[in-house]
Amino acid sequence: MWEENFDTEHEVGQKLDYSPVSWREYFDQMEDVSVGPADSRDVYRIYKAGSDGPLLVLLHGGGHSALSWAVFTTAITSRVTCRVLAMDLRGHGATEVHQSDDFSTQTMSSDIANVIRACYGVAPPPIVLIGHGVGGAIAVHTSSSMLLPTMVGLVAIDVVEGSAMEAHHSIQNFLKGRPKSFKCMDHAIEWSVKSGQIRNLESARVSVVGQIIRCEVEETDTLEQASPVPDVVVEHNEESCDQSYVDDKEDTASESVYKWRIDLSKSEKYWDGWFRGTSHLFLACNLPKLLLLAGIDRLDRDLSIGQMQGKFMMQVLPPCGHAVQEDRPERVAEVVAAFLLRHKFAEAIKETRRFSHTMRSAGW
């Protein structure tokens, strides 16, 4: 499920800063984790924060990257004692794998287990798996496959089988309608905010960096012929460009343009496998569960019945788009923190103990 409704309000009469921000503002460290034999290793980009408490493994949605969890990471680590590991899924962000077009649930679930094993050995800390969109579906499949022996909790964000299956056509229309490239990083961030893909400017400034890649363009080249160049983390606006986006059909004399890192339309054959049966698998997971939704209309029949039977905790967080943890990072952190505290997975940081008491008094 990707966001379809781009209606969003912006401040009037104030020039907004769309320049990118470094991951260092939100995470403690970045690592490239190697998995597999030396002659065919896959390398996964991960970001970490925190040094004690349960391990929150964060899985992003389709087309996004681990950086979509940046602002949430600061918010959750300020509320409870925990560790965070956010990873770029295969084909996304800076992760580089040999079979980058294999998005099967089995392969992607194995990726999660392999990365955690590479980082923490055979006895990792207690794990709470948190996934958004496609990442939420993969989290459910990973839990169902029992690939993480120390997993204690599951959080799915805006992933519901019924509405996801119905959204396939609109997803393709969205992908066809968005710009194919941008003249500079600032333009990509600006489009993401103004289109409603990400409704929080702070999050967009760090998150979009993981979604696009700089490509060199010769004067006579079309953008489809643009060649990727090594990743450059841009922390300030060092580029001068006009206010029009680059159209994918026009020639350009620019030295470089920014294109989407992944062509999501090519993953379409996996969409059904990602989402079909996830409601049943989620309900069957014999662990404490939390479902966060952007709107109550996203809830399908199976989950509605399960929620009424008290099989999982649920919170609806309007008004926001599909990128819930980016649009409302503080609110999502509050709800996740309450979930962790209720099940005694984590301890409240001193400043948030009053918050913990308030949430318990409210029935959490």
mmCIF file of C-alpha atoms in Angstrom:
data_model
loop_
_atom_site.group_PDB
_atom_site.id
_atom_site.type_symbol
_atom_site.label_atom_id
_atom_site.label_comp_id
_atom_site.label_asym_id
_atom_site.label_seq_id
_atom_site.Cartn_x
_atom_site.Cartn_y
_atom_site.Cartn_z
ATOM 1 C CA MET A 1 0.000 0.000 0.000
ATOM 2 C CA TRP A 2 1.355 3.355 -1.015
ATOM 3 C CA GLU A 3 -0.278 6.681 -0.347
ATOM 4 C CA GLU A 4 -2.919 7.642 -2.902
ATOM 5 C CA ASN A 5 -4.306 10.872 -1.455
ATOM 6 C CA PHE A 6 -1.889 13.764 -1.843
ATOM 7 C CA ASP A 7 -4.045 16.483 -0.269
ATOM 8 C CA THR A 8 -1.865 18.204 2.283
ATOM 9 C CA GLU A 9 -1.657 21.647 3.818
ATOM 10 C CA HIS A 10 1.485 23.744 3.713
ATOM 11 C CA GLU A 11 2.471 26.921 5.389
ATOM 12 C CA VAL A 12 1.648 29.979 3.327
ATOM 13 C CA GLY A 13 4.043 32.834 2.844
ATOM 14 C CA GLN A 14 7.014 31.057 4.412
ATOM 15 C CA LYS A 15 9.907 29.643 2.426
ATOM 16 C CA LEU A 16 10.505 26.081 3.570
ATOM 17 C CA ASP A 17 13.909 24.413 3.732
ATOM 18 C CA TYR A 18 13.971 21.290 1.547
ATOM 19 C CA SER A 19 17.689 20.615 1.869
ATOM 20 C CA PRO A 20 18.679 17.068 2.941
ATOM 21 C CA VAL A 21 19.776 16.175 6.463
ATOM 22 C CA SER A 22 22.296 13.503 7.457
ATOM 23 C CA TRP A 23 21.364 10.227 9.174
ATOM 24 C CA ARG A 24 23.844 11.208 11.904
ATOM 25 C CA GLU A 25 21.234 13.559 13.359
ATOM 26 C CA TYR A 26 19.093 10.543 14.336
ATOM 27 C CA PHE A 27 21.161 7.344 14.520
ATOM 28 C CA ASP A 28 24.319 6.490 16.461
ATOM 29 C CA GLN A 29 26.001 4.505 13.719
ATOM 30 C CA MET A 30 25.713 3.146 10.196
ATOM 31 C CA GLU A 31 27.108 -0.232 9.135
ATOM 32 C CA ASP A 32 27.292 -2.409 6.042
ATOM 33 C CA VAL A 33 26.666 -5.996 7.143
ATOM 34 C CA SER A 34 28.029 -8.808 4.958
ATOM 35 C CA VAL A 35 26.075 -12.053 4.710
ATOM 36 C CA GLY A 36 26.958 -15.258 2.844
ATOM 37 C CA PRO A 37 30.144 -16.870 1.444
ATOM 38 C CA ALA A 38 33.113 -14.663 0.613
ATOM 39 C CA ASP A 39 32.755 -15.077 -3.160
ATOM 40 C CA SER A 40 29.073 -14.091 -3.261
ATOM 41 C CA ARG A 41 28.381 -11.929 -0.263
ATOM 42 C CA ASP A 42 25.320 -9.748 0.033
ATOM 43 C CA VAL A 43 25.797 -6.438 1.846
ATOM 44 C CA TYR A 44 22.978 -4.873 3.867
ATOM 45 C CA ARG A 45 22.989 -1.257 5.034
ATOM 46 C CA ILE A 46 21.835 -0.862 8.631
ATOM 47 C CA TYR A 47 21.493 2.029 11.066
ATOM 48 C CA LYS A 48 21.683 1.617 14.846
ATOM 49 C CA ALA A 49 20.805 3.553 17.971
ATOM 50 C CA GLY A 50 20.820 2.699 21.660
ATOM 51 C CA SER A 51 22.941 0.189 23.588
ATOM 52 C CA ASP A 52 20.617 -1.483 26.082
ATOM 53 C CA GLY A 53 17.140 -2.963 26.331
ATOM 54 C CA PRO A 54 15.106 -4.863 23.723
ATOM 55 C CA LEU A 55 16.079 -4.719 20.068
ATOM 56 C CA LEU A 56 13.541 -2.981 17.842
ATOM 57 C CA VAL A 57 14.106 -4.238 14.296
ATOM 58 C CA LEU A 58 12.556 -1.711 11.904
ATOM 59 C CA LEU A 59 11.481 -2.707 8.376
ATOM 60 C CA HIS A 60 10.512 0.061 5.936
ATOM 61 C CA GLY A 61 7.816 0.110 3.265
ATOM 62 C CA GLY A 62 8.117 -0.387 -0.475
ATOM 63 C CA GLY A 63 10.323 2.209 -2.185
ATOM 64 C CA HIS A 64 11.479 3.703 1.108
ATOM 65 C CA SER A 65 14.623 2.928 3.103
ATOM 66 C CA ALA A 66 15.749 2.497 6.692
ATOM 67 C CA LEU A 67 15.978 6.288 6.903
ATOM 68 C CA SER A 68 12.184 6.452 6.966
ATOM 69 C CA TRP A 69 12.562 5.468 10.645
ATOM 70 C CA ALA A 70 15.009 8.266 11.500
ATOM 71 C CA VAL A 71 12.710 10.692 13.322
ATOM 72 C CA PHE A 72 10.807 7.831 14.976
ATOM 73 C CA THR A 73 14.108 6.426 16.266
ATOM 74 C CA THR A 74 14.901 9.638 18.129
ATOM 75 C CA ALA A 75 11.362 9.727 19.503
ATOM 76 C CA ILE A 76 11.265 6.121 20.754
ATOM 77 C CA THR A 77 14.775 6.115 22.272
ATOM 78 C CA SER A 78 13.866 9.241 24.244
ATOM 79 C CA ARG A 79 10.885 7.444 25.791
ATOM 80 C CA VAL A 80 12.073 3.933 26.616
ATOM 81 C CA THR A 81 15.401 2.159 27.010
ATOM 82 C CA CYS A 82 15.833 0.183 23.811
ATOM 83 C CA ARG A 83 18.096 -0.611 20.900
ATOM 84 C CA VAL A 84 17.153 0.129 17.306
ATOM 85 C CA LEU A 85 18.290 -1.624 14.139
ATOM 86 C CA ALA A 86 16.794 -0.234 10.931
ATOM 87 C CA MET A 87 17.828 -1.944 7.708
ATOM 88 C CA ASP A 88 17.546 -1.263 3.995
ATOM 89 C CA LEU A 89 15.627 -4.178 2.518
ATOM 90 C CA ARG A 90 17.001 -5.890 -0.587
ATOM 91 C CA GLY A 91 16.708 -3.739 -3.689
ATOM 92 C CA HIS A 92 16.268 -0.638 -1.539
ATOM 93 C CA GLY A 93 18.528 2.061 -0.157
ATOM 94 C CA ALA A 94 22.224 1.224 -0.062
ATOM 95 C CA THR A 95 21.789 -2.549 0.343
ATOM 96 C CA GLU A 96 23.498 -4.517 -2.434
ATOM 97 C CA VAL A 97 22.584 -8.147 -3.063
ATOM 98 C CA HIS A 98 23.252 -10.514 -5.951
ATOM 99 C CA GLN A 99 19.586 -11.229 -6.621
ATOM 100 C CA SER A 100 18.190 -7.753 -6.103
ATOM 101 C CA ASP A 101 14.994 -8.580 -8.004
ATOM 102 C CA ASP A 102 14.038 -11.485 -5.717
ATOM 103 C CA PHE A 103 11.394 -9.988 -3.426
ATOM 104 C CA SER A 104 9.762 -13.232 -2.337
ATOM 105 C CA THR A 105 8.566 -13.322 1.265
ATOM 106 C CA GLN A 106 10.810 -16.332 1.972
ATOM 107 C CA THR A 107 13.937 -14.580 0.713
ATOM 108 C CA MET A 108 13.180 -11.282 2.429
ATOM 109 C CA SER A 109 12.331 -13.013 5.719
ATOM 110 C CA SER A 110 15.628 -14.883 5.532
ATOM 111 C CA ASP A 111 17.407 -11.565 4.971
ATOM 112 C CA ILE A 112 16.083 -10.279 8.290
ATOM 113 C CA ALA A 113 17.221 -13.379 10.184
ATOM 114 C CA ASN A 114 20.650 -13.395 8.493
ATOM 115 C CA VAL A 115 21.350 -9.746 9.291
ATOM 116 C CA ILE A 116 20.370 -10.153 12.938
ATOM 117 C CA ARG A 117 22.518 -13.286 13.219
ATOM 118 C CA ALA A 118 25.477 -11.452 11.636
ATOM 119 C CA CYS A 119 25.088 -8.593 14.108
ATOM 120 C CA TYR A 120 24.255 -10.448 17.331
ATOM 121 C CA GLY A 121 25.198 -14.104 16.855
ATOM 122 C CA VAL A 122 22.911 -16.946 17.883
ATOM 123 C CA ALA A 123 21.644 -15.229 21.037
ATOM 124 C CA PRO A 124 20.390 -11.737 20.136
ATOM 125 C CA PRO A 125 18.513 -9.550 22.647
ATOM 126 C CA PRO A 126 14.724 -9.856 22.909
ATOM 127 C CA ILE A 127 13.393 -8.663 19.551
ATOM 128 C CA VAL A 128 10.313 -6.621 18.739
ATOM 129 C CA LEU A 129 9.796 -6.678 14.978
ATOM 130 C CA ILE A 130 8.216 -3.488 13.620
ATOM 131 C CA GLY A 131 7.287 -3.141 9.958
ATOM 132 C CA HIS A 132 5.542 -0.568 7.794
ATOM 133 C CA GLY A 133 3.609 -1.446 4.621
ATOM 134 C CA VAL A 134 5.572 -4.096 2.724
ATOM 135 C CA GLY A 135 7.961 -4.203 5.683
ATOM 136 C CA GLY A 136 4.988 -4.954 7.903
ATOM 137 C CA ALA A 137 3.977 -7.854 5.679
ATOM 138 C CA ILE A 138 7.549 -9.197 5.763
ATOM 139 C CA ALA A 139 7.565 -8.815 9.550
ATOM 140 C CA VAL A 140 4.409 -10.942 9.750
ATOM 141 C CA HIS A 141 5.899 -13.616 7.481
ATOM 142 C CA THR A 142 9.166 -13.594 9.433
ATOM 143 C CA SER A 143 7.270 -14.081 12.666
ATOM 144 C CA SER A 144 5.134 -16.843 11.166
ATOM 145 C CA SER A 145 8.255 -18.681 9.965
ATOM 146 C CA MET A 146 9.720 -18.502 13.493
ATOM 147 C CA LEU A 147 13.084 -17.378 12.142
ATOM 148 C CA LEU A 148 13.855 -15.226 15.199
ATOM 149 C CA PRO A 149 13.985 -17.370 18.359
ATOM 150 C CA THR A 150 14.211 -14.349 20.682
ATOM 151 C CA MET A 151 11.299 -12.459 19.120
ATOM 152 C CA VAL A 152 8.847 -11.279 21.786
ATOM 153 C CA GLY A 153 6.538 -8.828 19.997
ATOM 154 C CA LEU A 154 5.192 -7.764 16.600
ATOM 155 C CA VAL A 155 4.090 -4.326 15.400
ATOM 156 C CA ALA A 156 2.508 -3.863 11.953
ATOM 157 C CA ILE A 157 1.988 -0.334 10.632
ATOM 158 C CA ASP A 158 -0.677 0.328 7.990
ATOM 159 C CA VAL A 159 -0.548 -3.134 6.447
ATOM 160 C CA VAL A 160 -3.924 -4.803 6.001
ATOM 161 C CA GLU A 161 -4.480 -7.645 3.564
ATOM 162 C CA GLY A 162 -7.885 -6.547 2.283
ATOM 163 C CA SER A 163 -7.093 -2.938 1.426
ATOM 164 C CA ALA A 164 -3.603 -3.839 0.159
ATOM 165 C CA MET A 165 -5.005 -6.352 -2.325
ATOM 166 C CA GLU A 166 -7.522 -3.791 -3.558
ATOM 167 C CA ALA A 167 -4.853 -1.112 -4.041
ATOM 168 C CA HIS A 168 -2.743 -2.857 -6.706
ATOM 169 C CA HIS A 169 -4.153 -0.867 -9.630
ATOM 170 C CA SER A 170 -3.869 2.488 -7.887
ATOM 171 C CA ILE A 171 -0.270 1.709 -6.928
ATOM 172 C CA GLN A 172 0.711 1.291 -10.577
ATOM 173 C CA ASN A 173 -1.095 4.516 -11.487
ATOM 174 C CA PHE A 174 0.791 6.336 -8.730
ATOM 175 C CA LEU A 175 4.143 4.960 -9.913
ATOM 176 C CA LYS A 176 3.430 5.974 -13.514
ATOM 177 C CA GLY A 177 2.338 9.449 -12.505
ATOM 178 C CA ARG A 178 5.229 10.483 -10.286
ATOM 179 C CA PRO A 179 8.336 12.245 -11.686
ATOM 180 C CA LYS A 180 10.967 9.860 -13.021
ATOM 181 C CA SER A 181 13.848 12.073 -11.899
ATOM 182 C CA PHE A 182 14.795 15.357 -10.253
ATOM 183 C CA LYS A 183 17.400 18.018 -10.922
ATOM 184 C CA CYS A 184 18.609 18.000 -7.335
ATOM 185 C CA MET A 185 17.996 16.372 -3.980
ATOM 186 C CA ASP A 186 16.029 19.387 -2.748
ATOM 187 C CA HIS A 187 13.507 18.929 -5.553
ATOM 188 C CA ALA A 188 12.927 15.284 -4.639
ATOM 189 C CA ILE A 189 12.289 16.255 -1.020
ATOM 190 C CA GLU A 190 9.998 19.083 -2.063
ATOM 191 C CA TRP A 191 7.968 16.791 -4.334
ATOM 192 C CA SER A 192 7.655 14.136 -1.628
ATOM 193 C CA VAL A 193 6.171 16.691 0.766
ATOM 194 C CA LYS A 194 3.947 18.572 -1.683
ATOM 195 C CA SER A 195 2.608 15.358 -3.240
ATOM 196 C CA GLY A 196 1.696 14.016 0.181
ATOM 197 C CA GLN A 197 3.954 10.982 -0.030
ATOM 198 C CA ILE A 198 5.561 12.194 3.204
ATOM 199 C CA ARG A 199 3.614 14.807 5.138
ATOM 200 C CA ASN A 200 6.335 15.702 7.622
ATOM 201 C CA LEU A 201 9.098 17.920 6.258
ATOM 202 C CA GLU A 202 11.595 16.960 8.959
ATOM 203 C CA SER A 203 11.248 13.293 8.101
ATOM 204 C CA ALA A 204 11.319 13.904 4.349
ATOM 205 C CA ARG A 205 14.646 15.761 4.600
ATOM 206 C CA VAL A 206 16.385 12.673 5.959
ATOM 207 C CA SER A 207 14.224 9.928 4.456
ATOM 208 C CA VAL A 208 14.207 10.863 0.765
ATOM 209 C CA VAL A 209 18.005 10.610 0.669
ATOM 210 C CA GLY A 210 17.574 6.836 0.857
ATOM 211 C CA GLN A 211 14.998 6.706 -1.941
ATOM 212 C CA ILE A 212 16.892 8.339 -4.793
ATOM 213 C CA ILE A 213 20.359 8.076 -6.296
ATOM 214 C CA ARG A 214 22.504 10.550 -8.192
ATOM 215 C CA CYS A 215 23.166 9.602 -11.807
ATOM 216 C CA GLU A 216 25.546 11.150 -14.304
ATOM 217 C CA VAL A 217 23.983 12.361 -17.537
ATOM 218 C CA GLU A 218 25.777 13.236 -20.753
ATOM 219 C CA GLU A 219 24.457 16.198 -22.735
ATOM 220 C CA THR A 220 22.965 13.956 -25.427
ATOM 221 C CA ASP A 221 21.629 11.295 -23.059
ATOM 222 C CA THR A 222 18.034 10.759 -22.071
ATOM 223 C CA LEU A 223 17.411 10.177 -18.388
ATOM 224 C CA GLU A 224 16.826 6.473 -18.929
ATOM 225 C CA GLN A 225 20.492 6.260 -20.000
ATOM 226 C CA ALA A 226 21.767 7.995 -16.891
ATOM 227 C CA SER A 227 24.563 6.129 -15.104
ATOM 228 C CA PRO A 228 24.542 5.791 -11.300
ATOM 229 C CA VAL A 229 27.500 7.268 -9.445
ATOM 230 C CA PRO A 230 28.769 6.343 -5.979
ATOM 231 C CA ASP A 231 26.494 7.369 -3.099
ATOM 232 C CA VAL A 232 27.101 10.848 -1.775
ATOM 233 C CA VAL A 233 25.474 11.866 1.491
ATOM 234 C CA VAL A 234 24.421 15.457 0.939
ATOM 235 C CA GLU A 235 23.989 17.364 4.181
ATOM 236 C CA HIS A 236 23.477 20.864 2.821
ATOM 237 C CA ASN A 237 22.031 22.382 -0.314
ATOM 238 C CA GLU A 238 25.129 22.810 -2.464
ATOM 239 C CA GLU A 239 23.321 22.773 -5.770
ATOM 240 C CA SER A 240 21.765 25.577 -7.777
ATOM 241 C CA CYS A 241 18.750 24.531 -9.810
ATOM 242 C CA ASP A 242 15.517 26.100 -10.971
ATOM 243 C CA GLN A 243 12.101 25.194 -9.606
ATOM 244 C CA SER A 244 10.968 22.771 -12.328
ATOM 245 C CA TYR A 245 11.289 19.018 -12.054
ATOM 246 C CA VAL A 246 13.107 17.091 -14.779
ATOM 247 C CA ASP A 247 10.758 15.308 -17.158
ATOM 248 C CA ASP A 248 11.828 11.796 -18.102
ATOM 249 C CA LYS A 249 11.366 12.429 -21.843
ATOM 250 C CA GLU A 250 13.463 15.539 -22.235
ATOM 251 C CA ASP A 251 17.180 15.840 -22.872
ATOM 252 C CA THR A 252 19.300 17.643 -20.349
ATOM 253 C CA ALA A 253 22.720 19.229 -20.202
ATOM 254 C CA SER A 254 22.997 18.776 -16.454
ATOM 255 C CA GLU A 255 25.974 16.850 -15.090
ATOM 256 C CA SER A 256 23.733 14.736 -12.900
ATOM 257 C CA VAL A 257 20.139 14.022 -12.012
ATOM 258 C CA TYR A 258 18.494 12.086 -9.209
ATOM 259 C CA LYS A 259 16.446 8.994 -9.989
ATOM 260 C CA TRP A 260 14.507 6.513 -7.863
ATOM 261 C CA ARG A 261 16.750 3.767 -6.535
ATOM 262 C CA ILE A 262 14.182 1.056 -7.232
ATOM 263 C CA ASP A 263 11.626 0.582 -9.985
ATOM 264 C CA LEU A 264 8.746 -0.636 -7.835
ATOM 265 C CA SER A 265 6.618 -1.576 -10.840
ATOM 266 C CA LYS A 266 9.033 -4.441 -11.570
ATOM 267 C CA SER A 267 8.199 -6.013 -8.206
ATOM 268 C CA GLU A 268 4.505 -6.357 -9.107
ATOM 269 C CA LYS A 269 4.634 -10.153 -9.431
ATOM 270 C CA TYR A 270 5.468 -10.330 -5.707
ATOM 271 C CA TRP A 271 2.704 -8.019 -4.466
ATOM 272 C CA ASP A 272 0.128 -10.777 -4.092
ATOM 273 C CA GLY A 273 2.576 -12.953 -2.141
ATOM 274 C CA TRP A 274 3.458 -10.119 0.209
ATOM 275 C CA PHE A 275 -0.084 -9.447 1.357
ATOM 276 C CA ARG A 276 -2.312 -12.461 0.689
ATOM 277 C CA GLY A 277 -2.938 -14.311 3.937
ATOM 278 C CA THR A 278 -1.201 -11.740 6.143
ATOM 279 C CA SER A 279 -4.316 -11.067 8.239
ATOM 280 C CA HIS A 280 -4.567 -14.764 9.151
ATOM 281 C CA LEU A 281 -0.832 -15.007 9.838
ATOM 282 C CA PHE A 282 -0.922 -11.862 11.977
ATOM 283 C CA LEU A 283 -3.811 -13.179 14.064
ATOM 284 C CA ALA A 284 -2.137 -16.603 14.391
ATOM 285 C CA CYS A 285 1.091 -15.088 15.727
ATOM 286 C CA ASN A 286 1.280 -16.215 19.355
ATOM 287 C CA LEU A 287 3.017 -13.063 20.564
ATOM 288 C CA PRO A 288 1.840 -9.666 21.822
ATOM 289 C CA LYS A 289 0.794 -7.715 18.728
ATOM 290 C CA LEU A 290 0.081 -4.105 17.855
ATOM 291 C CA LEU A 291 -1.555 -2.824 14.674
ATOM 292 C CA LEU A 292 -1.268 0.874 13.779
ATOM 293 C CA LEU A 293 -3.461 2.244 10.994
ATOM 294 C CA ALA A 294 -3.738 5.536 9.125
ATOM 295 C CA GLY A 295 -7.516 5.109 8.982
ATOM 296 C CA ILE A 296 -10.197 2.778 10.313
ATOM 297 C CA ASP A 297 -11.423 2.205 6.735
ATOM 298 C CA ARG A 298 -8.264 0.144 6.123
ATOM 299 C CA LEU A 299 -9.384 -2.602 8.527
ATOM 300 C CA ASP A 300 -10.548 -5.806 6.787
ATOM 301 C CA ARG A 301 -13.107 -8.324 8.066
ATOM 302 C CA ASP A 302 -10.688 -10.821 9.661
ATOM 303 C CA LEU A 303 -8.836 -8.119 11.554
ATOM 304 C CA SER A 304 -12.080 -6.442 12.613
ATOM 305 C CA ILE A 305 -13.259 -9.690 14.187
ATOM 306 C CA GLY A 306 -9.842 -10.336 15.758
ATOM 307 C CA GLN A 307 -9.736 -6.848 17.217
ATOM 308 C CA MET A 308 -13.190 -7.251 18.777
ATOM 309 C CA GLN A 309 -12.003 -10.549 20.274
ATOM 310 C CA GLY A 310 -9.028 -8.786 21.857
ATOM 311 C CA LYS A 311 -6.399 -10.711 19.915
ATOM 312 C CA PHE A 312 -4.211 -7.645 19.403
ATOM 313 C CA MET A 313 -3.861 -3.994 20.345
ATOM 314 C CA MET A 314 -4.858 -1.452 17.723
ATOM 315 C CA GLN A 315 -4.509 2.289 17.306
ATOM 316 C CA VAL A 316 -5.796 4.498 14.480
ATOM 317 C CA LEU A 317 -3.743 7.645 13.919
ATOM 318 C CA PRO A 318 -5.483 10.120 11.632
ATOM 319 C CA PRO A 319 -4.836 12.494 10.082
ATOM 320 C CA CYS A 320 -1.823 11.086 8.267
ATOM 321 C CA GLY A 321 -0.891 9.325 5.058
ATOM 322 C CA HIS A 322 0.353 5.804 4.501
ATOM 323 C CA ALA A 323 3.825 6.696 5.823
ATOM 324 C CA VAL A 324 2.441 6.764 9.360
ATOM 325 C CA GLN A 325 5.752 6.656 11.250
ATOM 326 C CA GLU A 326 7.075 9.534 9.126
ATOM 327 C CA ASP A 327 3.958 11.698 9.225
ATOM 328 C CA ARG A 328 3.349 11.236 12.979
ATOM 329 C CA PRO A 329 6.657 9.975 14.452
ATOM 330 C CA GLU A 330 6.047 11.332 17.963
ATOM 331 C CA ARG A 331 2.552 9.838 18.171
ATOM 332 C CA VAL A 332 3.716 6.483 16.797
ATOM 333 C CA ALA A 333 6.555 6.478 19.333
ATOM 334 C CA GLU A 334 4.067 7.145 22.138
ATOM 335 C CA VAL A 335 1.903 4.195 21.129
ATOM 336 C CA VAL A 336 4.846 1.831 20.586
ATOM 337 C CA ALA A 337 6.379 2.894 23.909
ATOM 338 C CA ALA A 338 3.086 2.146 25.685
ATOM 339 C CA PHE A 339 3.015 -1.283 24.008
ATOM 340 C CA LEU A 340 6.579 -2.026 25.141
ATOM 341 C CA LEU A 341 5.874 -0.864 28.692
ATOM 342 C CA ARG A 342 2.583 -2.704 29.001
ATOM 343 C CA HIS A 343 4.266 -6.016 28.168
ATOM 344 C CA LYS A 344 7.353 -5.146 30.230
ATOM 345 C CA PHE A 345 9.627 -5.418 27.204
ATOM 346 C CA ALA A 346 11.331 -2.123 28.068
ATOM 347 C CA GLU A 347 11.705 0.368 30.898
ATOM 348 C CA ALA A 348 10.563 3.954 30.703
ATOM 349 C CA ILE A 349 13.207 6.635 30.658
ATOM 350 C CA LYS A 350 12.814 8.820 33.740
ATOM 351 C CA GLU A 351 11.205 11.722 31.929
ATOM 352 C CA THR A 352 8.482 9.478 30.498
ATOM 353 C CA ARG A 353 7.362 7.659 33.639
ATOM 354 C CA ARG A 354 4.449 10.052 34.079
ATOM 355 C CA PHE A 355 3.516 9.308 30.453
ATOM 356 C CA SER A 356 3.618 5.574 31.201
ATOM 357 C CA HIS A 357 1.264 6.036 34.154
ATOM 358 C CA THR A 358 -1.106 8.088 31.998
ATOM 359 C CA MET A 359 -1.223 5.430 29.284
ATOM 360 C CA ARG A 360 -1.899 2.657 31.800
ATOM 361 C CA SER A 361 -4.668 4.725 33.339
ATOM 362 C CA ALA A 362 -6.186 5.045 29.861
ATOM 363 C CA GLY A 363 -6.442 1.283 29.578
ATOM 364 C CA TRP A 364 -3.124 0.516 27.916
#
